[in-house]
mmCIF file of C-alpha atoms in Angstrom:
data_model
loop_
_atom_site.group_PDB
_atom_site.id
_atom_site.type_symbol
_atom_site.label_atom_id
_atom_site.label_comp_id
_atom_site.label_asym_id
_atom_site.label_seq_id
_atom_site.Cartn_x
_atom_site.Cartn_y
_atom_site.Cartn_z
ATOM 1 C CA UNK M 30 -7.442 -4.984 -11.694
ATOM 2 C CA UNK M 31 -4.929 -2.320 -12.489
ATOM 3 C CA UNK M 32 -1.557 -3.102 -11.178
ATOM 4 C CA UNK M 33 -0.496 0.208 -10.416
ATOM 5 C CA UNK M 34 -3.933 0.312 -8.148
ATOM 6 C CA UNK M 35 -3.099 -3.088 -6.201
ATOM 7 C CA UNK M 36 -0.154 -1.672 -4.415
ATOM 8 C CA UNK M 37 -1.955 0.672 -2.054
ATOM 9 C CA UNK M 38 -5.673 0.187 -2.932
ATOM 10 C CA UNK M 39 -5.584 -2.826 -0.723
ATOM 11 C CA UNK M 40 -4.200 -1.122 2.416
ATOM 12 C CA UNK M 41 -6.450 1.697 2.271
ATOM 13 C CA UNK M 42 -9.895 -0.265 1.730
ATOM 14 C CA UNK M 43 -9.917 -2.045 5.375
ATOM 15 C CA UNK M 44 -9.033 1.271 7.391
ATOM 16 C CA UNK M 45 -12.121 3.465 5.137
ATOM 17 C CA UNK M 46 -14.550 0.963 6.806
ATOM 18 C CA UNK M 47 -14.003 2.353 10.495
ATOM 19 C CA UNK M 48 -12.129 5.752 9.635
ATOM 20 C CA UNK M 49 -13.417 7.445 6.504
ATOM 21 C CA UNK M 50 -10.487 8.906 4.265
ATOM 22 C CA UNK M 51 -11.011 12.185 2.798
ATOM 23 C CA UNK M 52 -8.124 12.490 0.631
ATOM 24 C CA UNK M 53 -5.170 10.581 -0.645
ATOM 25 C CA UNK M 54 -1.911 11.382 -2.369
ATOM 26 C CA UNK M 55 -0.133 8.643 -3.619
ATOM 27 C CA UNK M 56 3.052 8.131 -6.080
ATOM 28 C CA UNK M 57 4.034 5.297 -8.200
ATOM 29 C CA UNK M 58 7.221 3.769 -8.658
ATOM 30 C CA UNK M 59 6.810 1.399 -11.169
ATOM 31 C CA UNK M 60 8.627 -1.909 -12.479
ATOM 32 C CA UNK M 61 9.029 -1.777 -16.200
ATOM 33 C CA UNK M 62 7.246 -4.691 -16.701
ATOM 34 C CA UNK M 63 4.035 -3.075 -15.809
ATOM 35 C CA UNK M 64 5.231 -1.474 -19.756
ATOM 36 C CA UNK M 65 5.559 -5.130 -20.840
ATOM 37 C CA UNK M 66 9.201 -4.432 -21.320
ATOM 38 C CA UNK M 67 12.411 -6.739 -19.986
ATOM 39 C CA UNK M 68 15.908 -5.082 -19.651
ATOM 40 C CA UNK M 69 16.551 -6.901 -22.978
ATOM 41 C CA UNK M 70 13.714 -5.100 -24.830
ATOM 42 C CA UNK M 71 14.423 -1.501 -23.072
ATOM 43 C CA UNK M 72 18.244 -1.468 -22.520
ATOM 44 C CA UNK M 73 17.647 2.942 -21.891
ATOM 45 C CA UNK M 74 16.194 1.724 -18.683
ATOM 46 C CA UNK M 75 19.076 0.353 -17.127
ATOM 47 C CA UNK M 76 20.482 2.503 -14.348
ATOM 48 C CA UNK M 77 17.715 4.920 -15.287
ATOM 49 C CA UNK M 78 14.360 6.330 -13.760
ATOM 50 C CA UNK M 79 11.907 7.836 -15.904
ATOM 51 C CA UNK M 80 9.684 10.443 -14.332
ATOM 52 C CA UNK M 81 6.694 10.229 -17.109
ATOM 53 C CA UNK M 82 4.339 6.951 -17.767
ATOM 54 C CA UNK M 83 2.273 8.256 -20.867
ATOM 55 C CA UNK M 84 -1.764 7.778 -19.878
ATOM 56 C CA UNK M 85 -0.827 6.180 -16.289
ATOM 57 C CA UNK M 86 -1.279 9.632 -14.456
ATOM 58 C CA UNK M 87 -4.732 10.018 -15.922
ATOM 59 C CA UNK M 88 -5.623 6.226 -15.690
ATOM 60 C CA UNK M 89 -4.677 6.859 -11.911
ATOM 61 C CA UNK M 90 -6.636 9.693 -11.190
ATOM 62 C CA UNK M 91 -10.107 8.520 -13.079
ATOM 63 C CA UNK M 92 -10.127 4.714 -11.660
ATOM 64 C CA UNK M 93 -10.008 6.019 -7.775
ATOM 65 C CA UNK M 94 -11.348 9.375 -8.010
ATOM 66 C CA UNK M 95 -10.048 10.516 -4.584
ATOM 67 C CA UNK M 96 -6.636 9.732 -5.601
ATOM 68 C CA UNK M 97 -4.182 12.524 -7.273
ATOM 69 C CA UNK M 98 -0.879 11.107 -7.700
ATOM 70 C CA UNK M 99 2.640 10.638 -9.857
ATOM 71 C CA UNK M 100 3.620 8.230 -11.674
ATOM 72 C CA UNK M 101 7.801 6.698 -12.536
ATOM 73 C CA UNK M 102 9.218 4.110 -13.900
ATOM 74 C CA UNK M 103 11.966 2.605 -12.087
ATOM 75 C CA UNK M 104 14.477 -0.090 -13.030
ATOM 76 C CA UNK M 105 13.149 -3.076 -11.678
ATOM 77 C CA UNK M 106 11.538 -6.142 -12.960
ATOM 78 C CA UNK M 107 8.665 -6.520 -11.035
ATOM 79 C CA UNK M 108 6.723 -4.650 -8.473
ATOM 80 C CA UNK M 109 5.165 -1.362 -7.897
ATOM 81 C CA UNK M 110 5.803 0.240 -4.904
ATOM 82 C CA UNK M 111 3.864 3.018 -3.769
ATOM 83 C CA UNK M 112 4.694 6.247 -1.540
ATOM 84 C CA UNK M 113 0.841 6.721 0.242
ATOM 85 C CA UNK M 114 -0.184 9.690 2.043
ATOM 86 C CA UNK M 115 -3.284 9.427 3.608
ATOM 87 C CA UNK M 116 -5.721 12.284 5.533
ATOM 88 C CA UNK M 117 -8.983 10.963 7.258
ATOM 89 C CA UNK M 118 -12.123 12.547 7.424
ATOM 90 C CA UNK M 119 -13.014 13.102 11.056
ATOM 91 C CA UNK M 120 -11.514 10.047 13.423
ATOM 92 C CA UNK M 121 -7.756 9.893 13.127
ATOM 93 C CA UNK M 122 -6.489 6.539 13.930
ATOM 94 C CA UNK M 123 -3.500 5.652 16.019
ATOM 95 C CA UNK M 124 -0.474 3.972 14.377
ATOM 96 C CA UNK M 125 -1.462 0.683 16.582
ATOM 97 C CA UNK M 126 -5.009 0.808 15.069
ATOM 98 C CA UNK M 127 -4.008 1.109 11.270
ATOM 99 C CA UNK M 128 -1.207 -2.023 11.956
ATOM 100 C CA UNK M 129 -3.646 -3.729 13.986
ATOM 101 C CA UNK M 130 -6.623 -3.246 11.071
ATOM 102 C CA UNK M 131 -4.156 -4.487 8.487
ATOM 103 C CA UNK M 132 -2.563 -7.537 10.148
ATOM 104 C CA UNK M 133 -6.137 -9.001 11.016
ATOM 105 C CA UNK M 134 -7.720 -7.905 7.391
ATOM 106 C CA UNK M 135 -9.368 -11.062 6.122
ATOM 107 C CA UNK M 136 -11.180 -10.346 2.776
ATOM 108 C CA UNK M 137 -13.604 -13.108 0.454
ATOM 109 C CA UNK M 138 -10.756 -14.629 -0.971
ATOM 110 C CA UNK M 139 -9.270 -15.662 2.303
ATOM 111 C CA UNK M 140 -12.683 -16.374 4.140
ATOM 112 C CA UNK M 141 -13.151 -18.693 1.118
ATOM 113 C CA UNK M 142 -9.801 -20.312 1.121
ATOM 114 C CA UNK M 143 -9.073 -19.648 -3.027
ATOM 115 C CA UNK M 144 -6.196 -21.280 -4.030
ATOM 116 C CA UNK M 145 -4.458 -18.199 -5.748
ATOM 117 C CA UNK M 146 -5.473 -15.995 -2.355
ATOM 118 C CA UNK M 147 -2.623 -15.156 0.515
ATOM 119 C CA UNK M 148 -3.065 -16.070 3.376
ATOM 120 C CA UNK M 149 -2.327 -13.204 4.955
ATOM 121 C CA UNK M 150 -3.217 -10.454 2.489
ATOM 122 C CA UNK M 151 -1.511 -8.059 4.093
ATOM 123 C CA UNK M 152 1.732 -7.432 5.883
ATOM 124 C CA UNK M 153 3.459 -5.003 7.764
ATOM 125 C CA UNK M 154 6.677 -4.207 7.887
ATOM 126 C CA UNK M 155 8.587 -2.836 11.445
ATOM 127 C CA UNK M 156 12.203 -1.872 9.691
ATOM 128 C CA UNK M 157 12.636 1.695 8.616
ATOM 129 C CA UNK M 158 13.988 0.039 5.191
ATOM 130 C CA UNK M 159 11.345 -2.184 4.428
ATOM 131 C CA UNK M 160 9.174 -3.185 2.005
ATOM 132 C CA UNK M 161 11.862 -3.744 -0.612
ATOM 133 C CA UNK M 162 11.321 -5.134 -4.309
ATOM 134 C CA UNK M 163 14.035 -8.370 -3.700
ATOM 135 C CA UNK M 164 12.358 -9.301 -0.693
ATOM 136 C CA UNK M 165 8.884 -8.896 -0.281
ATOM 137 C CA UNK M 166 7.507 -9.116 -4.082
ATOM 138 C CA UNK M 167 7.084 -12.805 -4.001
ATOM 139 C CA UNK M 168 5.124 -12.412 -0.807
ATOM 140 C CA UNK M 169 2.699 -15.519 -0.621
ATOM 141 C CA UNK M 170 3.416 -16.529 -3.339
ATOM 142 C CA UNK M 171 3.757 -13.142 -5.032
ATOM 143 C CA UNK M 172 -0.168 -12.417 -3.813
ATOM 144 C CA UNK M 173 0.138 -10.411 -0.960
ATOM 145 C CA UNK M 174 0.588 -6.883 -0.243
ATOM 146 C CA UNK M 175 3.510 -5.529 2.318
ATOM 147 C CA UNK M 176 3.180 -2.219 3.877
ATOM 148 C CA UNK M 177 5.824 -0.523 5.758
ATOM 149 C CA UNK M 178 7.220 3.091 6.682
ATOM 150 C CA UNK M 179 3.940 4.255 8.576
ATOM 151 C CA UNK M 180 4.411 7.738 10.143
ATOM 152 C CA UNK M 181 3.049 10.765 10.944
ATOM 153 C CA UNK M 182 2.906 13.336 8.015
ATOM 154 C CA UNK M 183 3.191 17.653 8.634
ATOM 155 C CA UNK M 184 0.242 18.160 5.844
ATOM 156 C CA UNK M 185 -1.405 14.693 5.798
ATOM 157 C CA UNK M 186 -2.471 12.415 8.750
ATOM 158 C CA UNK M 187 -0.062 9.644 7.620
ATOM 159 C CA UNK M 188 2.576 8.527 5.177
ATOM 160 C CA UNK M 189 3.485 4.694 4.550
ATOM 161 C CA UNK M 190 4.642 2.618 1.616
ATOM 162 C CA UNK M 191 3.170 -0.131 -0.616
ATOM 163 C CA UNK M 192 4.407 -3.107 -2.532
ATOM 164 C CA UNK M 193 2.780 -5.637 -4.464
ATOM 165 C CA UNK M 194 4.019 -7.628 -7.442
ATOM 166 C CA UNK M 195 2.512 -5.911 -10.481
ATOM 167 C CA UNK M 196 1.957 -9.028 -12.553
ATOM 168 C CA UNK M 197 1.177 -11.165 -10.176
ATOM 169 C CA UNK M 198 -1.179 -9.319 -7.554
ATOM 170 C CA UNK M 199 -2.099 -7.516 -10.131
ATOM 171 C CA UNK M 200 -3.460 -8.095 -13.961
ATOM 172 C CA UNK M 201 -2.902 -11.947 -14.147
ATOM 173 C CA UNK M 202 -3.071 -13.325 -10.940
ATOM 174 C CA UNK M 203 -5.889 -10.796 -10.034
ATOM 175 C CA UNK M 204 -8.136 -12.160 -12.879
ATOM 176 C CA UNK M 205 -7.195 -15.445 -11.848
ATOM 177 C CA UNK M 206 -8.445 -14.988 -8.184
ATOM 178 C CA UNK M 207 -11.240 -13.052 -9.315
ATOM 179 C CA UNK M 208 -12.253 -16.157 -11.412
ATOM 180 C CA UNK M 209 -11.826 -18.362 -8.569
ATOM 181 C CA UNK M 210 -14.062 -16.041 -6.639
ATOM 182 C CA UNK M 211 -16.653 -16.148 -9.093
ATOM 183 C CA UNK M 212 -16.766 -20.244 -9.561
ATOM 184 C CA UNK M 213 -16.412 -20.160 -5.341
ATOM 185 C CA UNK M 214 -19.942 -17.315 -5.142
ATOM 186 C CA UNK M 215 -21.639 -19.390 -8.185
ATOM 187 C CA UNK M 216 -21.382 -17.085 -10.958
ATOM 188 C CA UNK M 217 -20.495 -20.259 -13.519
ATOM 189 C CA UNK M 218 -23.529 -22.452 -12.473
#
């Protein structure tokens, strides 16, 4: 699973079920570790943001092909956050619905119990300042996905943002929970 993907993809997929999304704009801020680079190995990004990820902007826009979006490196460890805007095809939701669909989202892993899999898989966030990097990355265990800042947009529907821990919701621990989903459905028998 890309990493860059697993900090929005996952709020989006429950609310396309009952209100089909037409189009989606979404920006990437992204920890430098998604460039498998420490502050050690890439002391220029200290105190730095750099507004070009060679191949990610493509990557981004083949992978979900309703998706257009930027993406930036940002001086962080860990986690991608991501600045969604969202327009739906014909059925707007309310703000209630969208916070109500994500709070009771259940997916496989969790109807299954995996070990790697959140409990909660996703969370929103009230506070106009949340999710933040320190705080919510490590999330169940770094598994989960927080979602916060949901309001109404002037050229969208909506606008929110996405976090998720970019190693750990993403490449690794997604392959690990993916292969715990596959022994769980059979696939190794």
């Amino acid at each position: 699973s890309n990493c860059s993907l697993q900090s929005y993809v996952p709020a989006l997929f429950p609310l396309q079920e009952k209100y089909p999304i037409k189009k989606v704009l979404v920006c990437t801020y992204q920890a430098i570790s998604g460039a498998g680079k420490t502050f050690e190995t890439w002391p220029e990004m200290i105190d730095n943001v750099i507004p070009y990820i060679g191949g990610e902007e493509e990557k981004s826009e083949k992978e979900p092909l309703k998706l257009m979006g930027q993406c930036i490196r940002v001086p962080v460890s860990n986690g991608h956050l991501g600045a969604v805007f969202v327009e739906f095809e014909d059925k707007k939701p309310t703000k209630e619905e969208m916070i109500n669909i994500w709070e009771n989202f259940s997916g496989r892993a969790q109807e299954l119990n995996l070990p790697s899999a959140p409990k909660q898989f996703l969370h929103y966030f009230t506070e106009p300042d949340r999710p933040q990097i320190h705080s919510e990355r490590m999330l169940e265990h770094g598994m989960a996905v927080s979602i916060g800042r949901l309001r109404e947009d002037t050229q969208y529907d909506y606008k929110f943002v996405c976090l998720s821990h970019n190693t750990l919701r993403g490449a690794a621990g997604g392959a690990v929970l993916l292969g715990e989903l596959l022994a769980a459905e059979g696939y190794f028998d």
